[in-house]
Coordinates of C-alpha atoms in Angstrom, one line a residue:
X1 CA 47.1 99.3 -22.7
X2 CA 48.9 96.2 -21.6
X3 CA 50.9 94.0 -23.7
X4 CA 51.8 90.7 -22.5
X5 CA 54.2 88.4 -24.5
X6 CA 54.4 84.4 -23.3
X7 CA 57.4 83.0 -25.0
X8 CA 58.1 79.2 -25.6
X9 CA 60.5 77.7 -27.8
X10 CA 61.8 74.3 -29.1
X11 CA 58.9 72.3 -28.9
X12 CA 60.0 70.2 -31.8
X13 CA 56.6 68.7 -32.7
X14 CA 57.3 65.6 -35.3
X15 CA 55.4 62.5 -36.1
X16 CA 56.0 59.1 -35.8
X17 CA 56.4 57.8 -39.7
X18 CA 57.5 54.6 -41.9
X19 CA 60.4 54.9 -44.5
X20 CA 61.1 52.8 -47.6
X21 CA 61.6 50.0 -46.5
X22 CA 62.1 50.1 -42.9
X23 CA 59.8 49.7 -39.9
X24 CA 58.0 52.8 -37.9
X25 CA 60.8 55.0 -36.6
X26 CA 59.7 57.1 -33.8
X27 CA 61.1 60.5 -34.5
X28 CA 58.7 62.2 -31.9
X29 CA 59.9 65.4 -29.9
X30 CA 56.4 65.9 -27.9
X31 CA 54.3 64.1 -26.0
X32 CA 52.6 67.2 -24.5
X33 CA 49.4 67.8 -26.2
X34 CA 47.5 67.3 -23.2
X35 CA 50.0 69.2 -21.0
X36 CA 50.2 72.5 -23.8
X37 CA 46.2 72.3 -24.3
X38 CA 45.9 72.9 -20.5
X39 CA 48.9 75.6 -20.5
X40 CA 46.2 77.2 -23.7
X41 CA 43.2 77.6 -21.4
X42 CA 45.3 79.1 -18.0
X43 CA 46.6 81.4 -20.6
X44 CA 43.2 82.3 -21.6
X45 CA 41.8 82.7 -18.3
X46 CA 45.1 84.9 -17.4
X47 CA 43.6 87.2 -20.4
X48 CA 40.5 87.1 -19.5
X49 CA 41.4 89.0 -15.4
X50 CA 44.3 91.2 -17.4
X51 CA 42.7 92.9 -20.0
X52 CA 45.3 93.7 -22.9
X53 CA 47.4 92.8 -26.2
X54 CA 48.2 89.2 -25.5
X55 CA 51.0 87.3 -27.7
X56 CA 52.2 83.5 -27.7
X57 CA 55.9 84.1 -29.2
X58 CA 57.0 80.5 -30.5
X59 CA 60.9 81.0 -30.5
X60 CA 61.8 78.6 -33.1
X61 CA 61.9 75.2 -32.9
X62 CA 57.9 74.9 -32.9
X63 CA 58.2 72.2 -35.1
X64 CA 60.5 70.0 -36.3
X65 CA 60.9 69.4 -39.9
X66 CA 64.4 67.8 -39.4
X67 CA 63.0 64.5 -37.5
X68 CA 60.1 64.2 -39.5
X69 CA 60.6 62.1 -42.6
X70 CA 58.1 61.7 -45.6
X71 CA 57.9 57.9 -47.2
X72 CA 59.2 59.5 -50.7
X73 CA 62.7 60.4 -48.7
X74 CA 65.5 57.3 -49.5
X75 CA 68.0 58.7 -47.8
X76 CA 68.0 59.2 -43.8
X77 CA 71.2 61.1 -43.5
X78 CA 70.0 63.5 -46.3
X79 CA 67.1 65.8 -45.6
X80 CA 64.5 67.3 -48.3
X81 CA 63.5 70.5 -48.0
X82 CA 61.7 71.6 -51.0
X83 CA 58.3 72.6 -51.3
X84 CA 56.1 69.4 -52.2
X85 CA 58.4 67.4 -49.2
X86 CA 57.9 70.3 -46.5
X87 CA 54.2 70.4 -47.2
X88 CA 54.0 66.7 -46.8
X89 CA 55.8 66.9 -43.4
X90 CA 53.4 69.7 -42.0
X91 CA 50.4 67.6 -43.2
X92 CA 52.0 64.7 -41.0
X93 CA 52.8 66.9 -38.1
X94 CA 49.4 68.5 -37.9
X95 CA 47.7 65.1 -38.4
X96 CA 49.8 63.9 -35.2
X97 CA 48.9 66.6 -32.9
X98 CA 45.7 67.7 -33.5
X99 CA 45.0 68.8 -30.0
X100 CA 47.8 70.7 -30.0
X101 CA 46.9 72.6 -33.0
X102 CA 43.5 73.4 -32.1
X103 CA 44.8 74.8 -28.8
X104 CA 46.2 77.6 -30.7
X105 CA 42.8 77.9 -33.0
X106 CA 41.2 78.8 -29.7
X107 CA 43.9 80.9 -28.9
X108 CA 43.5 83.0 -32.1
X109 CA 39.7 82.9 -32.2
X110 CA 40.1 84.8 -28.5
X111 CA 42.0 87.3 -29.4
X112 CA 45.7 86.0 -28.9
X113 CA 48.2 87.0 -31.6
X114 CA 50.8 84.2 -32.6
X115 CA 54.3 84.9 -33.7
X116 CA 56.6 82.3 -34.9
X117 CA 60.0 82.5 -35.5
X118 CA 62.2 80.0 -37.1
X119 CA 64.7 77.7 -35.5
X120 CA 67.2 75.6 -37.5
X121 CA 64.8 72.2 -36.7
X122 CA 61.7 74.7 -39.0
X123 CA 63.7 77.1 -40.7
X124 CA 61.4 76.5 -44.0
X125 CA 59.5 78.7 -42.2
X126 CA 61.8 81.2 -43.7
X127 CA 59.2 80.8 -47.3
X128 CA 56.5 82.3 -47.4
X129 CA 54.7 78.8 -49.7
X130 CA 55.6 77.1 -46.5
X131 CA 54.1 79.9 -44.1
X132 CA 51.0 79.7 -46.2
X133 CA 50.6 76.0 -46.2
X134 CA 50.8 76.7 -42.5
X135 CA 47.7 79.1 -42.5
X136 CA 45.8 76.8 -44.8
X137 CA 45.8 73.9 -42.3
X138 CA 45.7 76.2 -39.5
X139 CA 41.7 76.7 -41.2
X140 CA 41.2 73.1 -39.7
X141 CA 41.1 75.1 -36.1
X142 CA 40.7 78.5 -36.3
X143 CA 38.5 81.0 -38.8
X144 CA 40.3 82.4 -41.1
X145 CA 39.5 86.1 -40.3
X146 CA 41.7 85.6 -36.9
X147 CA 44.4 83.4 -38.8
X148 CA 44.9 86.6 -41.2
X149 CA 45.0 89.3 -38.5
X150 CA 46.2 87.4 -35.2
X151 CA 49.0 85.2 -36.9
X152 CA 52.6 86.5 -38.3
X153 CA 55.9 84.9 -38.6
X154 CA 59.2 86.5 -38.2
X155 CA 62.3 85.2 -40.3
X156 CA 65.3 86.7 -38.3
X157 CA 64.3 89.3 -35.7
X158 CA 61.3 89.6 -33.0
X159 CA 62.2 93.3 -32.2
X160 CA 60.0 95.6 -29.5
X161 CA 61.5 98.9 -29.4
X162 CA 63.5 99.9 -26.2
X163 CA 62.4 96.4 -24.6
X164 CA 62.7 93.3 -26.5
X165 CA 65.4 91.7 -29.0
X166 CA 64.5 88.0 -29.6
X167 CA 65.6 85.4 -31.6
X168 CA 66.2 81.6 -31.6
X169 CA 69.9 81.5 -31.2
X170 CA 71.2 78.7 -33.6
X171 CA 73.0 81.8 -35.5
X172 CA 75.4 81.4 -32.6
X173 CA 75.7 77.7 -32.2
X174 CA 78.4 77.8 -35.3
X175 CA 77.2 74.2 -36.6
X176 CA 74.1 75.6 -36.8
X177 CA 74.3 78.7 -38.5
X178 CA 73.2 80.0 -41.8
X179 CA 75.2 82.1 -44.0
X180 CA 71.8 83.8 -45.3
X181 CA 70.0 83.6 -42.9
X182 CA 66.7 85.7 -44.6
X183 CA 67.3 83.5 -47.8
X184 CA 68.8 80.1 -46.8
X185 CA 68.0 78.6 -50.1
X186 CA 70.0 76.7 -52.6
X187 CA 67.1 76.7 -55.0
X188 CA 64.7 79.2 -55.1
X189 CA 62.3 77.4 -57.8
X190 CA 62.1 74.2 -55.3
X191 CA 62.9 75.9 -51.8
X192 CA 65.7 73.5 -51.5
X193 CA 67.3 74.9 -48.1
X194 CA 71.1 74.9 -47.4
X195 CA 71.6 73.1 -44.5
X196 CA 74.2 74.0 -42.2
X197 CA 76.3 71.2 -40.5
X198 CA 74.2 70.3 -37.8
X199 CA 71.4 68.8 -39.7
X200 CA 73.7 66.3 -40.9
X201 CA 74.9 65.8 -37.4
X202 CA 72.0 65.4 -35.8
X203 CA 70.6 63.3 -38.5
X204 CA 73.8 61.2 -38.2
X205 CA 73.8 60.6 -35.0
X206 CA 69.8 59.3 -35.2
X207 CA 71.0 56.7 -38.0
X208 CA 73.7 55.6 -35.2
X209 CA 70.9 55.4 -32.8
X210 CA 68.5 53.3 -35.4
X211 CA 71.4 51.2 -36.5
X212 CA 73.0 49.4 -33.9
X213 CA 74.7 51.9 -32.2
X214 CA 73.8 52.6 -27.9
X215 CA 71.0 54.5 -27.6
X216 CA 71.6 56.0 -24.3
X217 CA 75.7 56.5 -24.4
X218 CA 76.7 59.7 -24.7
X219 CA 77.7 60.7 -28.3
X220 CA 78.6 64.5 -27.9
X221 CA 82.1 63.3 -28.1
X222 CA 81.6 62.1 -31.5
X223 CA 85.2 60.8 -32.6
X224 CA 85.6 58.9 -29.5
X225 CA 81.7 57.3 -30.0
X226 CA 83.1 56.5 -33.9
X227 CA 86.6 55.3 -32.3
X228 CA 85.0 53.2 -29.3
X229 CA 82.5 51.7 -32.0
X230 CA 85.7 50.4 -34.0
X231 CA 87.4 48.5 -31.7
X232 CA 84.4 47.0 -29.8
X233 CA 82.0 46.2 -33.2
X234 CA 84.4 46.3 -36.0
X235 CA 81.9 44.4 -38.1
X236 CA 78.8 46.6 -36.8
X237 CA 81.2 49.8 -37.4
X238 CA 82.1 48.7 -41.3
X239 CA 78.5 47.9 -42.0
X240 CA 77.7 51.2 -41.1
X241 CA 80.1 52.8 -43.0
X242 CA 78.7 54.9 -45.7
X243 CA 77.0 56.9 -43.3
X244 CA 80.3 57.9 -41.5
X245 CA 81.6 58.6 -44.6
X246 CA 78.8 60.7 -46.0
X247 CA 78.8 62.7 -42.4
X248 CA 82.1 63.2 -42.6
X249 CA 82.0 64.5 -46.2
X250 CA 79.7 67.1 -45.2
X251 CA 81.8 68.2 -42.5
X252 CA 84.4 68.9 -45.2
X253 CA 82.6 70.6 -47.5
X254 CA 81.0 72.8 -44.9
X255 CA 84.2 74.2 -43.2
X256 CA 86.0 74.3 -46.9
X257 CA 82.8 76.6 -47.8
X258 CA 82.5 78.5 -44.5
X259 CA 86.3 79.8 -45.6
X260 CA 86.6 80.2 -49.1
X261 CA 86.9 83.5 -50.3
X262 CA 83.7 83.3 -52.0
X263 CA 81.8 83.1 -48.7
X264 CA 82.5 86.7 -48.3
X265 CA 81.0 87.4 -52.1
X266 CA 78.2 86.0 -50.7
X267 CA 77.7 87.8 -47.7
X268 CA 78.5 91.1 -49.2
X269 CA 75.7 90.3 -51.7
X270 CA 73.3 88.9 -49.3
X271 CA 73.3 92.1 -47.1
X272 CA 73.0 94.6 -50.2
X273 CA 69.9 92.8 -51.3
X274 CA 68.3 91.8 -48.3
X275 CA 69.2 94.5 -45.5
X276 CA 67.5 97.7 -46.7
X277 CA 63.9 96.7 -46.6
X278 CA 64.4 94.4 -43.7
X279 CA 66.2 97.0 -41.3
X280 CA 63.0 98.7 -41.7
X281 CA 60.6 96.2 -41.2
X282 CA 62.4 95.4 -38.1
X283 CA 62.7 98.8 -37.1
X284 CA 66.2 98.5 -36.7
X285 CA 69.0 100.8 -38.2
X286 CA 70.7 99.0 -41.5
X287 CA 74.3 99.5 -39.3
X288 CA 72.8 97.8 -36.4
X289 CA 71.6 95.0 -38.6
X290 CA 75.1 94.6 -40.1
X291 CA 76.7 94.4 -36.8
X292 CA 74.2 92.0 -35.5
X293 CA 74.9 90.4 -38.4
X294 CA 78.5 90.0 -37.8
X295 CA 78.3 88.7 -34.6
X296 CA 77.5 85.7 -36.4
X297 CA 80.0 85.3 -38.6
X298 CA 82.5 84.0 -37.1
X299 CA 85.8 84.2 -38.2
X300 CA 87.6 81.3 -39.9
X301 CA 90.2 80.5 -37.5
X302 CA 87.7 80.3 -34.8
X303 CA 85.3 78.4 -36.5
X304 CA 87.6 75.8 -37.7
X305 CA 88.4 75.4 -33.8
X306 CA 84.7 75.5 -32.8
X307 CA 84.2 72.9 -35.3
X308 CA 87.4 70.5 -34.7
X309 CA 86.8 71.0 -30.4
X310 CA 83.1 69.8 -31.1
X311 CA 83.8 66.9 -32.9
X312 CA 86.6 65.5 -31.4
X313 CA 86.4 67.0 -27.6
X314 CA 82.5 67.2 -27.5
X315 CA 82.8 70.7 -25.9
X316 CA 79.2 72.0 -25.4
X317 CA 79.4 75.8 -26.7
X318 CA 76.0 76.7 -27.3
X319 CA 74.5 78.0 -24.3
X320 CA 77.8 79.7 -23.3
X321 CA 78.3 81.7 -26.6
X322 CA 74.2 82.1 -26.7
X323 CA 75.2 84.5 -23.2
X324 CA 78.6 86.0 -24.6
X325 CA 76.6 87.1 -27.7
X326 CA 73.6 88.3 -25.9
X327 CA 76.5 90.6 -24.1
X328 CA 78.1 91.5 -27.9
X329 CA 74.2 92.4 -28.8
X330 CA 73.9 94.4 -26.2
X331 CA 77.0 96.2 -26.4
X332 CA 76.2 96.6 -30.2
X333 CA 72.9 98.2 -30.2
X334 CA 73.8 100.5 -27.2
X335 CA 76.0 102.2 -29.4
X336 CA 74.0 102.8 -32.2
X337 CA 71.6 103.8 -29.4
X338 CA 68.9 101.2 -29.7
X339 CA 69.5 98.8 -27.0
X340 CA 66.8 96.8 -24.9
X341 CA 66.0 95.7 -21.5
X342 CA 65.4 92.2 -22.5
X343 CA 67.3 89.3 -25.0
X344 CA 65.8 86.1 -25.5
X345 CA 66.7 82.9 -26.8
X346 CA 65.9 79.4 -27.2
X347 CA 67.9 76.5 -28.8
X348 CA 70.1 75.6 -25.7
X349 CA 66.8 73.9 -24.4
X350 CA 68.4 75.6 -20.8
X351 CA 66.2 77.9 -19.3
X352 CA 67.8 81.6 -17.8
X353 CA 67.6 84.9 -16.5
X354 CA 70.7 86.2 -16.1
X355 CA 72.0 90.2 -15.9
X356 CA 73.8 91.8 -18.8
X357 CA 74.0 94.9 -17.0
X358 CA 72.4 97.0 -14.2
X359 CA 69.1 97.1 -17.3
X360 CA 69.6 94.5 -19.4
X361 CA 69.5 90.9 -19.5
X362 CA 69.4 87.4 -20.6
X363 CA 67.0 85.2 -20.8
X364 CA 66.5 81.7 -22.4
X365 CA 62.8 80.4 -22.4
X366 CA 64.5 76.8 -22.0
X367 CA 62.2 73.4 -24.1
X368 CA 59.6 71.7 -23.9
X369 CA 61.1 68.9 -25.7
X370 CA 62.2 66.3 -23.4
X371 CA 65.8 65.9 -22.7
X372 CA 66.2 62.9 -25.0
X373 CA 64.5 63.2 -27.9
X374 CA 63.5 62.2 -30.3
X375 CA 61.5 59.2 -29.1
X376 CA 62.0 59.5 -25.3
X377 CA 59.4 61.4 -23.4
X378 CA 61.2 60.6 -20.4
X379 CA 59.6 61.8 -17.2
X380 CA 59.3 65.2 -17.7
X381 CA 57.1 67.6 -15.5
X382 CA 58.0 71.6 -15.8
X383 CA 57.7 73.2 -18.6
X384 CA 59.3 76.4 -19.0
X385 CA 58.5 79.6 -20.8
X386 CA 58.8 83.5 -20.2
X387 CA 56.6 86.2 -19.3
X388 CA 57.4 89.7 -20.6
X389 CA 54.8 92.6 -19.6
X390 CA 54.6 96.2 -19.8
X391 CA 52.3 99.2 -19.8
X392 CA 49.4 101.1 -18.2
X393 CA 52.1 102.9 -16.2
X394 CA 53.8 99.3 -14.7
X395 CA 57.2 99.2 -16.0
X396 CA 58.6 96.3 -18.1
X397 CA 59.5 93.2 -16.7
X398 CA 60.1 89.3 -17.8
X399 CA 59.3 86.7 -15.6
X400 CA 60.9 82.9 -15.9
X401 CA 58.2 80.2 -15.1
X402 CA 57.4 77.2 -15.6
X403 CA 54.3 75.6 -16.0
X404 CA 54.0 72.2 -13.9
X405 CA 51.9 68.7 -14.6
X406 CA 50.1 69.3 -10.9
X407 CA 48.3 72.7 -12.1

């Protein structure tokens, strides 16, 4: 039989929400319900002339818990995570895009199976309370016979055998890391997640946005934004200065907890607990998860200067280490014997196919996001996603496409 896996990541679906205090903020990622409800039915209809196991893959990023912001939350540079507040934001989130939700509800009812993974913008996916409050609102669109069978989530790995290793690929962007990745909690009674230092970056830079700062100048460089602010608005630049502080706080505490010896406690803890049962379910050997695992972790030195070049030089690294470690995965599993022809990624928002070897490659299924987000739905018109097939006798092979406004 055929198996068919479509694979589309970093949707970043959000709502548009009022704080305490504040007027509407529009913290929207997509605009695309229309667009993705179309993309639904020609995936149908594809199903329906290729008979087979058909699979939407959402590589992380599906939705975007980060940029959407409950009316209980006081502080926008400080993000809740727990339970009750994650609930809330899925509630908002499905109430936003309700077409887009019932486009996979008719996927499921016909026989699609959907796998999620997480991304660092819906890493509560990670609990299963927030997986199941997921499923419950899913009811809205699908019955709940094809929501139990047809529906899975993935916290780390999306692993087929000899042909796919997948994953979003924030493990590699070193802001956007987590040290446990399978357990990225804080508080395990409240599902309090620890956030790496991205979220705070990214949240910081939207309270620039919001507050004065120029929406459309380029803030990768983020010392020279901060230093240009200061001696062009010195009065704007002071008025906002509890949230530099507060960012720059964080970025202390992560990089003093990133190398304290404790960190390696940690790790060494994490793995003993959580590695075992997980190397199985993943059908993965427990050394090949341990090295995988590594690649990760980067060492101190290097992320002290991955940290320091990104702040004060604005280097963009993530796509380029998202390649190198594709190669180090590669290199990894081949010696422990279970390598694969194909390694996807999302998170970069670039799409590529590129060669690892004479078998092997890279791919990135790119975003559906638009470029500037969130609240700029720009003028966007190809969507991209992958197309990985194999079986009755045809030999694997991915596919890059992109879906287009005009079909």
């Amino acid at each position: 039989m055929a198996t068919h896996i479509i694979a589309v990541s970093d949707l970043h679906l959000s709502a548009t929400q009022t704080s305490v205090g504040e007027n509407p903020k529009i913290r929207e990622g997509f605009f695309y319900d229309d667009i993705f409800a179309r993309f639904s039915h020609h995936l149908l209809s594809c199903a329906a002339e290729a008979a087979g196991s058909w699979r939407l893959l959402i590589l992380g990023d599906g939705v975007d818990f980060l940029h959407t912001r409950t009316i209980r939350e006081q502080n926008p540079l400080c993000p809740s995570s727990k339970f009750a507040e994650t609930h809330s934001k899925l509630d908002l989130i499905f109430d936003a895009h309700p077409q887009f939700f019932a486009s996979l509800g008719q996927l499921l009812a016909n026989g699609f199976y959907i796998d999620i993974v997480p991304g660092n913008h819906d890493i509560e996916f990670v609990r299963s309370e927030t997986q199941s409050h997921f499923r419950r609102l899913m009811q809205r669109h699908a019955p709940v016979d094809a929501i139990n069978e047809h529906l899975a989530f993935f916290s780390w790995l999306y692993h087929v055998p000899g042909i796919l290793y997948a994953e979003h690929g924030n493990q590699y962007h070193i802001i956007n890391s987590f040290t446990t990745l399978l357990v990225p909690l804080v508080n395990q009674h409240t599902g309090e997640v620890e956030h790496p230092l991205g979220t705070y970056f990214d949240l910081y830079l939207s309270y620039l946005r919001e507050h004065g700062g120029p929406p459309k100048e380029d803030t990768s460089n983020l010392w020279g934004h901060i230093l240009r602010e200061l001696l062009k608005r010195p009065f704007a630049f002071m008025a906002q200065f509890p949230a530099h502080l507060h960012f720059f706080w964080q970025a202390v505490k992560f990089l003093f907890y990133r190398l304290s010896p404790w960190m390696t406690v940690k790790r060494r803890k994490y793995r003993r607990d959580n590695f075992p049962a997980y190397a199985k379910h993943v059908q993965f050997n427990q050394r090949s998860l341990a090295k995988l695992d590594n690649i990760a972790a980067i060492p101190g030195t290097e992320l002290l200067a991955r940290v320091l070049g990104r702040l004060i030089f604005g280097r963009a690294t993530n796509e380029s280490h998202l390649q190198k470690s594709a190669q180090k995965i590669h290199a990894a599993l081949k010696r422990e014997r279970e390598e694969v022809l194909f390694y996807l990624f999302g998170h970069s928002h670039t799409a590529a196919k590129l060669p690892i070897d004479e078998k092997s490659f890279y791919l990135n299924d790119g975003a559906w996001a638009p470029e500037e987000f969130p609240g700029h739905p720009d003028n966007k018109t190809n969507f991209p996603y992958v197309h990985i097939h194999w079986g009755d006798q045809a030999a694997p092979e991915a596919e890059l496409k992109s879906w287009r406004l005009d079909v």
